[in-house]
PDB file of C-alpha atoms in Angstrom:
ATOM      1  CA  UNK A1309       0.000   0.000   0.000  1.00  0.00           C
ATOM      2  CA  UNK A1310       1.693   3.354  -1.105  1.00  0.00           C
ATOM      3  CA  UNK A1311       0.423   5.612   0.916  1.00  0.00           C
ATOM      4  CA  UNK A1312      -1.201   9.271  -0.101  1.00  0.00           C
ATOM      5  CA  UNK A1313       0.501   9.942  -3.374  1.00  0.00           C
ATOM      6  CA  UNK A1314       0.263  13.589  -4.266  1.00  0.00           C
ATOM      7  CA  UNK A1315       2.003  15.013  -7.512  1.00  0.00           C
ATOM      8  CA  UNK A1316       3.360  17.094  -8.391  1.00  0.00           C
ATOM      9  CA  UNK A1317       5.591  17.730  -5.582  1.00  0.00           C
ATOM     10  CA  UNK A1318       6.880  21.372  -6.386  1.00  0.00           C
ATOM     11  CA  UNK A1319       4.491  23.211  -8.890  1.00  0.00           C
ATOM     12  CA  UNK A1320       5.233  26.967  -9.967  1.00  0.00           C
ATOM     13  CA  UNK A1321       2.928  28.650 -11.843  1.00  0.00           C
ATOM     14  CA  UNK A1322       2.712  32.346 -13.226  1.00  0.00           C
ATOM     15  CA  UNK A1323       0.593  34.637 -12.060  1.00  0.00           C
ATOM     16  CA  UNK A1324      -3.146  33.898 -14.117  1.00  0.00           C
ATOM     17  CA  UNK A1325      -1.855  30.218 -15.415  1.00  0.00           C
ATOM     18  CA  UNK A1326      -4.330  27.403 -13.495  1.00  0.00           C
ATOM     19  CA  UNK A1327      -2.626  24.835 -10.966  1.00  0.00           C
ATOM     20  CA  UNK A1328      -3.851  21.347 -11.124  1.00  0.00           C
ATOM     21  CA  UNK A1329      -3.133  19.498  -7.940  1.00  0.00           C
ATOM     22  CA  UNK A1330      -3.726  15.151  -7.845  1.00  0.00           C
ATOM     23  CA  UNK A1331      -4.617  12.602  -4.852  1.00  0.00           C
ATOM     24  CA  UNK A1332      -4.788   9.403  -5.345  1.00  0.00           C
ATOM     25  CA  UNK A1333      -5.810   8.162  -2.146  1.00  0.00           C
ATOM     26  CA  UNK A1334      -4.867   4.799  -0.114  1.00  0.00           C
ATOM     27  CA  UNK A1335      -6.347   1.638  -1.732  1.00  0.00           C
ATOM     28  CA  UNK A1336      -9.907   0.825  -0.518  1.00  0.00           C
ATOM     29  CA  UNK A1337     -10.301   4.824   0.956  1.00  0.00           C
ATOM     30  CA  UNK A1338     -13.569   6.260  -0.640  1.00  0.00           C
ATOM     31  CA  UNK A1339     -13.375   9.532   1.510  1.00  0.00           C
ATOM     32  CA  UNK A1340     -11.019  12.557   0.469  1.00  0.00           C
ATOM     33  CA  UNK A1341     -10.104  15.970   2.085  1.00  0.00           C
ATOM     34  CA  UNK A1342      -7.897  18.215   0.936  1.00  0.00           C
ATOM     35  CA  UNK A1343      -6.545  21.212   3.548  1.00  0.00           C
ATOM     36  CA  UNK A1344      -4.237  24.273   2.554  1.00  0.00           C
ATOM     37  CA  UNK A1345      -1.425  25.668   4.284  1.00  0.00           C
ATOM     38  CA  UNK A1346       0.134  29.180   4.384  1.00  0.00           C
ATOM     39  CA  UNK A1347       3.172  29.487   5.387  1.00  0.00           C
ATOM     40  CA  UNK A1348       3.708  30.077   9.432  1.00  0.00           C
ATOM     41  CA  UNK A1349       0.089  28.228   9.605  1.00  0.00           C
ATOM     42  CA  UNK A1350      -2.041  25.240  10.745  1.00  0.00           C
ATOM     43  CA  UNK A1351      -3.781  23.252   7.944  1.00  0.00           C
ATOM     44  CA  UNK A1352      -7.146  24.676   6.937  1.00  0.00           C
ATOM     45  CA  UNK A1353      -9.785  22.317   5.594  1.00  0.00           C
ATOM     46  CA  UNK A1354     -11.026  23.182   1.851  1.00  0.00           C
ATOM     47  CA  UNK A1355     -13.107  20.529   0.859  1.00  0.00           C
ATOM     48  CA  UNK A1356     -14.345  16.880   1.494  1.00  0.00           C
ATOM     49  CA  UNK A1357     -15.265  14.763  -1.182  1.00  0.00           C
ATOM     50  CA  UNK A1358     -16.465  10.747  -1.564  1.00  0.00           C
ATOM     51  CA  UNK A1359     -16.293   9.468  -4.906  1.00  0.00           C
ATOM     52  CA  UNK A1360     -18.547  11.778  -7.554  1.00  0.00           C
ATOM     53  CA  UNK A1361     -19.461  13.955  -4.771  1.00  0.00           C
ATOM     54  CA  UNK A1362     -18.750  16.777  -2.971  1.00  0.00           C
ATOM     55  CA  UNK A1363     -19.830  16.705   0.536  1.00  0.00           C
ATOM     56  CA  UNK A1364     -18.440  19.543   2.016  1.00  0.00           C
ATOM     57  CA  UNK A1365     -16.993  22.846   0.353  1.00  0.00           C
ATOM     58  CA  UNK A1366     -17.026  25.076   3.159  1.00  0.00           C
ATOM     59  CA  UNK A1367     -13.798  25.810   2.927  1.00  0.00           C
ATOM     60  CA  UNK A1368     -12.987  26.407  -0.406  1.00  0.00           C
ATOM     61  CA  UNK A1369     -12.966  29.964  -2.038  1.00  0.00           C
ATOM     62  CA  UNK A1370     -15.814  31.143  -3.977  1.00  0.00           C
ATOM     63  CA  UNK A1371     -14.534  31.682  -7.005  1.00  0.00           C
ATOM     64  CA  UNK A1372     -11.548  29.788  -9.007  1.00  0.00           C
ATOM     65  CA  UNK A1373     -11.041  27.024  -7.103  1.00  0.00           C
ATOM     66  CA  UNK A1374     -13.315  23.531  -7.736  1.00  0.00           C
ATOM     67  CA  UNK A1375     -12.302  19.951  -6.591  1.00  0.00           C
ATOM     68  CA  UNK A1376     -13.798  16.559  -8.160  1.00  0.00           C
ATOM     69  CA  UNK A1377     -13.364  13.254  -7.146  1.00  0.00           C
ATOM     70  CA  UNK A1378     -14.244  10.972 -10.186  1.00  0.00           C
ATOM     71  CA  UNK A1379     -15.478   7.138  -9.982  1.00  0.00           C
ATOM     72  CA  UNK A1380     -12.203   6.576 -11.783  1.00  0.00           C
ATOM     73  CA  UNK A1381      -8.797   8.459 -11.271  1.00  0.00           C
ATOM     74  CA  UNK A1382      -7.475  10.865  -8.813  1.00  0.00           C
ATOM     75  CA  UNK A1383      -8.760  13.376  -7.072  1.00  0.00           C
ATOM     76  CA  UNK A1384      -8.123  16.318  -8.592  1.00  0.00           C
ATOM     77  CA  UNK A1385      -8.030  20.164  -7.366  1.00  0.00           C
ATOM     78  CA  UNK A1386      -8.165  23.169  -9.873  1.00  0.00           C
ATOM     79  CA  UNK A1387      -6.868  26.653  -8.729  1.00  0.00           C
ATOM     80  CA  UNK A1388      -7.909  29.089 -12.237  1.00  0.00           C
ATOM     81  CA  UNK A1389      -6.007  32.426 -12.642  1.00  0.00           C
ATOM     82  CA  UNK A1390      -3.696  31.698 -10.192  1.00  0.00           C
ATOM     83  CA  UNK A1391      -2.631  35.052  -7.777  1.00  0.00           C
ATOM     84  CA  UNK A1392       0.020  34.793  -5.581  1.00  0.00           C
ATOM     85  CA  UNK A1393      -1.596  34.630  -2.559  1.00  0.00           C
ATOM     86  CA  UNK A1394      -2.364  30.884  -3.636  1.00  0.00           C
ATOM     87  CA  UNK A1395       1.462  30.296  -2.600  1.00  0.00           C
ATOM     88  CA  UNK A1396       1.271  27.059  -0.304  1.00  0.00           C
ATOM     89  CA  UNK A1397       1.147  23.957   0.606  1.00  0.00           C
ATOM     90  CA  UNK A1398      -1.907  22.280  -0.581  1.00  0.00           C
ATOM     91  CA  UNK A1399      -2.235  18.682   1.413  1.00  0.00           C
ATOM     92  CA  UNK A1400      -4.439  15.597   0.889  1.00  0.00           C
ATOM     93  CA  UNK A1401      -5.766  13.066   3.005  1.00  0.00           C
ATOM     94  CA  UNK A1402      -7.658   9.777   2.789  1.00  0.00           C
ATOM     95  CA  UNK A1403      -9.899   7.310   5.071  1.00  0.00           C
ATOM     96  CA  UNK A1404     -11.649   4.157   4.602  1.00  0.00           C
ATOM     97  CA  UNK A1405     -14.456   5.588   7.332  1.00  0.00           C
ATOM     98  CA  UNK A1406     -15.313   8.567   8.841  1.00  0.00           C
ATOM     99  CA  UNK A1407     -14.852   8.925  12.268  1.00  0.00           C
ATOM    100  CA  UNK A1408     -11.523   7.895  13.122  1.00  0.00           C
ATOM    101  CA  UNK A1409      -8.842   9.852  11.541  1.00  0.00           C
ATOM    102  CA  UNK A1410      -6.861   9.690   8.052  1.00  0.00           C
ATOM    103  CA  UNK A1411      -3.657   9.446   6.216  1.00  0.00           C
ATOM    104  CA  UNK A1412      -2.242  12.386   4.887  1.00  0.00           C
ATOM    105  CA  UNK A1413      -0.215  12.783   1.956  1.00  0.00           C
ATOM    106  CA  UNK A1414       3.345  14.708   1.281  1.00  0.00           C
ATOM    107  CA  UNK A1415       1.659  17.614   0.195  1.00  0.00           C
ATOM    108  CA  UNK A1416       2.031  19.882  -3.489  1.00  0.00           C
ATOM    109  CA  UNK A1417       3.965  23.183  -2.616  1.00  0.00           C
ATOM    110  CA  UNK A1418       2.632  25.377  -5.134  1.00  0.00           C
ATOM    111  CA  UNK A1419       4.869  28.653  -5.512  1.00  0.00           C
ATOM    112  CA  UNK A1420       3.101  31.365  -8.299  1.00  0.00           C
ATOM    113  CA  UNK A1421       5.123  33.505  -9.272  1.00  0.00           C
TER     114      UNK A1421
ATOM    115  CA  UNK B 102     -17.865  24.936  15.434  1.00  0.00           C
ATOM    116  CA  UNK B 103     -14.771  24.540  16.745  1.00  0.00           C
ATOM    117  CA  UNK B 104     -10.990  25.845  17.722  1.00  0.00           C
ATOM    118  CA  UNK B 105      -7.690  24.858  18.371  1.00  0.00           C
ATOM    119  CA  UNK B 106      -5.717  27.385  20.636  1.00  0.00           C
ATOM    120  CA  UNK B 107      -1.887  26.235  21.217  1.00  0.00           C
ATOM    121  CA  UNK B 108      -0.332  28.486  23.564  1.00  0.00           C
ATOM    122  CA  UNK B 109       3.764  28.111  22.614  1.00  0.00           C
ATOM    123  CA  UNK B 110       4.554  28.782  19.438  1.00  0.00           C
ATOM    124  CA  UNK B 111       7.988  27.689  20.163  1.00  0.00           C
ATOM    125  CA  UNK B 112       9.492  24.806  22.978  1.00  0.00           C
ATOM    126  CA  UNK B 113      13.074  25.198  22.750  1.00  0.00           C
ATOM    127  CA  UNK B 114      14.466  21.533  24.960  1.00  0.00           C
ATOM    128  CA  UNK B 115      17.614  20.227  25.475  1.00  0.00           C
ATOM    129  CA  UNK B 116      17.900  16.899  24.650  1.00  0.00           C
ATOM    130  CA  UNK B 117      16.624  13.493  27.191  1.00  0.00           C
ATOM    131  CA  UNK B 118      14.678  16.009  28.975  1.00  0.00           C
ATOM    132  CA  UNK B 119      10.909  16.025  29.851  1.00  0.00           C
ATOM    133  CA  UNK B 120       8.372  18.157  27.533  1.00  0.00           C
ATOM    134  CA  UNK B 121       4.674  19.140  27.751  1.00  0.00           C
ATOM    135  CA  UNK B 122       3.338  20.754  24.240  1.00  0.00           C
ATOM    136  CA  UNK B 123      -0.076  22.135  25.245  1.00  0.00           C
ATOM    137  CA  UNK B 124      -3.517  22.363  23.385  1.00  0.00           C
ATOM    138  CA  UNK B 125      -6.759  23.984  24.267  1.00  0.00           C
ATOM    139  CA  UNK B 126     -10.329  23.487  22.450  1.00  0.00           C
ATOM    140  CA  UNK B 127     -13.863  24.654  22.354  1.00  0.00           C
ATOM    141  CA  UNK B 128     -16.648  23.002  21.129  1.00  0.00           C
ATOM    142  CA  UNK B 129     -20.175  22.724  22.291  1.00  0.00           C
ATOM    143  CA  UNK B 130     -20.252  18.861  21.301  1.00  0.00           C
ATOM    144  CA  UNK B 131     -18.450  16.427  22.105  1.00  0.00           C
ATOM    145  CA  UNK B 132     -14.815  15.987  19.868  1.00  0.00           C
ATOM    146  CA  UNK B 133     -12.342  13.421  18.854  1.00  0.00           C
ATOM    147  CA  UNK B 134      -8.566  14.771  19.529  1.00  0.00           C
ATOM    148  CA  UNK B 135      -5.770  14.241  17.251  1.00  0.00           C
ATOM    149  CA  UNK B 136      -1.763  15.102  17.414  1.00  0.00           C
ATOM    150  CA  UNK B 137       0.183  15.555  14.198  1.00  0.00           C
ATOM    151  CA  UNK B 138       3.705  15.765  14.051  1.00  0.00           C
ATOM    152  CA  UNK B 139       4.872  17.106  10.282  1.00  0.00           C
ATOM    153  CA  UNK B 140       8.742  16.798   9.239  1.00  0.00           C
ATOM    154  CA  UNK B 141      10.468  19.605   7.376  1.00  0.00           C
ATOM    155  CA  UNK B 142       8.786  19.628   3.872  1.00  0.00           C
ATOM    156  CA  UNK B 143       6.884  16.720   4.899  1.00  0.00           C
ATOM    157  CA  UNK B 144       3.332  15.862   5.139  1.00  0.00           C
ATOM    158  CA  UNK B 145       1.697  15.363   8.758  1.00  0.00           C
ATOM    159  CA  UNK B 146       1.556  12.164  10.616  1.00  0.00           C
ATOM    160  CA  UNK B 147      -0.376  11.013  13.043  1.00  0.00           C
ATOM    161  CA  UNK B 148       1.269  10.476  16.352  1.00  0.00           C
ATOM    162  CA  UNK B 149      -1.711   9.822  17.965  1.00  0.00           C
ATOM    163  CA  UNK B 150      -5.475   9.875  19.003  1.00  0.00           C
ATOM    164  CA  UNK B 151      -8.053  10.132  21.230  1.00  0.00           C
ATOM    165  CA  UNK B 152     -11.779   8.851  20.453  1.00  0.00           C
ATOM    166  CA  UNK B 153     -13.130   7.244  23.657  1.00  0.00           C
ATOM    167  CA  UNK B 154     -12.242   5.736  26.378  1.00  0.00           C
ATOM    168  CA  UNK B 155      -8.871   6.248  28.888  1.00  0.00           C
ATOM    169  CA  UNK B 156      -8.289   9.466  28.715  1.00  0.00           C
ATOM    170  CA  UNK B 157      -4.651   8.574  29.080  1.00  0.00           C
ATOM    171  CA  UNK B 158      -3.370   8.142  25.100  1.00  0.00           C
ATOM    172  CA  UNK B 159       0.152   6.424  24.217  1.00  0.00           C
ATOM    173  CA  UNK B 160       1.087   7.210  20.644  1.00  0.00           C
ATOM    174  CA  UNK B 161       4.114   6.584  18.395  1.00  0.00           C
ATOM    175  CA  UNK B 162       7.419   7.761  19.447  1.00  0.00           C
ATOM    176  CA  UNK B 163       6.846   7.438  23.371  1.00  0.00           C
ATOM    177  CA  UNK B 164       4.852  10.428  23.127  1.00  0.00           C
ATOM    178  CA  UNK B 165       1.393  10.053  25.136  1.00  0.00           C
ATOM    179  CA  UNK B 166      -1.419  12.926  25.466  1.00  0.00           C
ATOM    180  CA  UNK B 167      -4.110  12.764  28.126  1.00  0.00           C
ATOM    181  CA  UNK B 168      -7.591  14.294  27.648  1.00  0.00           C
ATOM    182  CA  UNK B 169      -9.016  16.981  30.232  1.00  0.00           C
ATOM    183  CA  UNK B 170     -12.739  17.329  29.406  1.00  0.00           C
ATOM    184  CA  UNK B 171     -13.277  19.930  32.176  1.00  0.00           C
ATOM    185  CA  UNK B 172      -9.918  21.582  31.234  1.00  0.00           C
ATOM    186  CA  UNK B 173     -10.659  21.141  27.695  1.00  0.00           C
ATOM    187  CA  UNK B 174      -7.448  20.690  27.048  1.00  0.00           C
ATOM    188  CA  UNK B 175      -4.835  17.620  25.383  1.00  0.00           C
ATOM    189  CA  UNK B 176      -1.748  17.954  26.420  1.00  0.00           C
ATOM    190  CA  UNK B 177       1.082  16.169  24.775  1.00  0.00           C
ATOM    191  CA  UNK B 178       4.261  15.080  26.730  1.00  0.00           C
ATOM    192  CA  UNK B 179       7.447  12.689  26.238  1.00  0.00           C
ATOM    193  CA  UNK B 180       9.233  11.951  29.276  1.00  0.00           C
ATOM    194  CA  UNK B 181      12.901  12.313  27.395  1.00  0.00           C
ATOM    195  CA  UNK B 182      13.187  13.761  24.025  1.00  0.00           C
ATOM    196  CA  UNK B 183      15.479  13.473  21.187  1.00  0.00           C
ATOM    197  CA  UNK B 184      17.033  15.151  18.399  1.00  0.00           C
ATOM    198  CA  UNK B 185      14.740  13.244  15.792  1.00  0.00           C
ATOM    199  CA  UNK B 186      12.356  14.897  17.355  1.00  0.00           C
ATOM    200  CA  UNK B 187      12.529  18.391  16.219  1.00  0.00           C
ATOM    201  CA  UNK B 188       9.614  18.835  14.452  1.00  0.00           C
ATOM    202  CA  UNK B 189       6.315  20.898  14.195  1.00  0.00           C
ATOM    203  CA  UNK B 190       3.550  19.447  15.753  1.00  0.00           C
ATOM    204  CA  UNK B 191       0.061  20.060  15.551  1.00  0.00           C
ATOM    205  CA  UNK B 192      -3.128  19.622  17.513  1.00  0.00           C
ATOM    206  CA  UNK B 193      -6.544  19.064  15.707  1.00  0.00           C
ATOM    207  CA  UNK B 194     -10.261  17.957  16.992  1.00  0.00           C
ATOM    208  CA  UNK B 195     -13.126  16.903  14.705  1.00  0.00           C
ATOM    209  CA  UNK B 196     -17.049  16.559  15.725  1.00  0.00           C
ATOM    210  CA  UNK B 197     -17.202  13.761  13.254  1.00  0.00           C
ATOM    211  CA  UNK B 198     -20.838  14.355  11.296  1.00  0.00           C
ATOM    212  CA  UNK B 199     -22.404  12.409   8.357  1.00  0.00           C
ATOM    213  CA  UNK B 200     -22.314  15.758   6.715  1.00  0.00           C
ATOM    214  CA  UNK B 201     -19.084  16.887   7.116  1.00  0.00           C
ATOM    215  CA  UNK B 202     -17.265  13.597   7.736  1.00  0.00           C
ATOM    216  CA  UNK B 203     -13.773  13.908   9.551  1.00  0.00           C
ATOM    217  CA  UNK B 204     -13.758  17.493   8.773  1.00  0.00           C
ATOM    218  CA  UNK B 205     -10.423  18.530  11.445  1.00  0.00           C
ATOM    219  CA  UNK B 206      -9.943  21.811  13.065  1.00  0.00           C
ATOM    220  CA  UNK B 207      -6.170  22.647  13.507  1.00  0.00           C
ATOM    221  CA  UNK B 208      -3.854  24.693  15.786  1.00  0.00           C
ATOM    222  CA  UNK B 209      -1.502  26.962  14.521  1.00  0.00           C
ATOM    223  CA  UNK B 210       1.731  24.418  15.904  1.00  0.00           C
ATOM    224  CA  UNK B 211       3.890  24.218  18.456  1.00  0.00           C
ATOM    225  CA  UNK B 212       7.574  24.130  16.649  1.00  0.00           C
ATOM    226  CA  UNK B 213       9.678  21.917  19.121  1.00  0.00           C
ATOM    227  CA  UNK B 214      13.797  22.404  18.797  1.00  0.00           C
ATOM    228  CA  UNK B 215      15.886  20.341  20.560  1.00  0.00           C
ATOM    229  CA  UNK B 216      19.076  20.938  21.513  1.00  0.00           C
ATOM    230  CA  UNK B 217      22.035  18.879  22.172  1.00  0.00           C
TER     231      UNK B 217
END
């Protein structure tokens, strides 16, 4: 079992270019969150999908940013017209249930420039 | 809703001596209590967990955290530390609900240095 695999690693984008982050969770996990961190900061939840659907999106900004979860694939996070202040660290996590905790993955540093 | 206070920003220890890291909540149901410890340019890991039960937690590491409902607090402590362990590490509840799922609420970390 690999784990949390995130990729890119290191993404740099210009300034109006769109980021495209991927999670493929653990094996057998249907439930995905992804959290954002700015530098200095704790992790701040986004949004928390199961497969095809999006359960919660309280976290995630209004406008530009969408996540999806298809019945095949990765999970996939979209950041449109990327502005700077989108530099972070943009983390996913997995779990088989809810209720008692998840895996995280290494995390895609994004760095717009 | 909930929150995450953690008082220290920073514990500067030397090393094979005692440390407390200390978290605070608030939450007007009841919450499951996690610690994270993340790695330089690493993800976060779970060190450990508390759901039910003892209120006294052992995690990975020899790191244990005991749960103060009347304190609200979730203190994490090793009794000697090491090098490896310099590290942030981060405190996190959830008030796990069919709607929301696992959703966690994080501190802002404690960053733990130790010193030789």
């Amino acid at each position: 079992n690999a784990g949390v695999m995130q990729n890119p690693r290191h993404l740099v984008r210009r300034r109006g270019q769109e980021a495209r982050l991927r999670c493929s969770p653990m094996k057998g996990h249907s439930h995905v969150y992804w959290y954002r961190q700015l530098p200095e900061e704790g992790l701040k939840f986004m949004v928390y999908l199961q497969k095809e659907n999006i359960i919660d999106e309280s976290g995630m900004p209004k406008e530009r940013f969408s996540a999806e979860f298809p019945k095949e694939g990765p999970s996939i996070l979209r950041i449109q017209q990327v502005v700077r202040g989108d530099s972070a660290a943009y983390f996913c996590a997995s779990s088989p249930i809810p209720g008692h905790g998840y895996t995280f993955g290494s995390g895609t540093r994004l760095t717009v420039v | 809703a909930q929150s995450v206070t953690q008082l220290d920003s920073q514990v500067p220890v030397f090393e094979e001596a005692p440390v407390e890291l200390r978290c605070n909540y608030s939450s007007s149901v009841s919450v499951y209590l996690f610690w994270y410890v993340q790695y330089p340019n690493q993800g976060l890991q779970l060190l450990l967990k508390y759901l039910s039960g003892s209120t006294l937690v052992k995690g990975i590491n020899g790191f244990e955290a005991e749960f103060n409902k009347s304190q609200t607090s979730f203190h994490l402590r090793k009794p000697s530390v090491h090098i490896s362990d310099t590290a942030e590490y981060f405190c996190a509840v959830s008030a796990p609900e069919k709607s929301s799922g696992d959703k966690l609420t994080f501190g802002t970390g404690t960053r733990l240095a130790v010193r030789p």
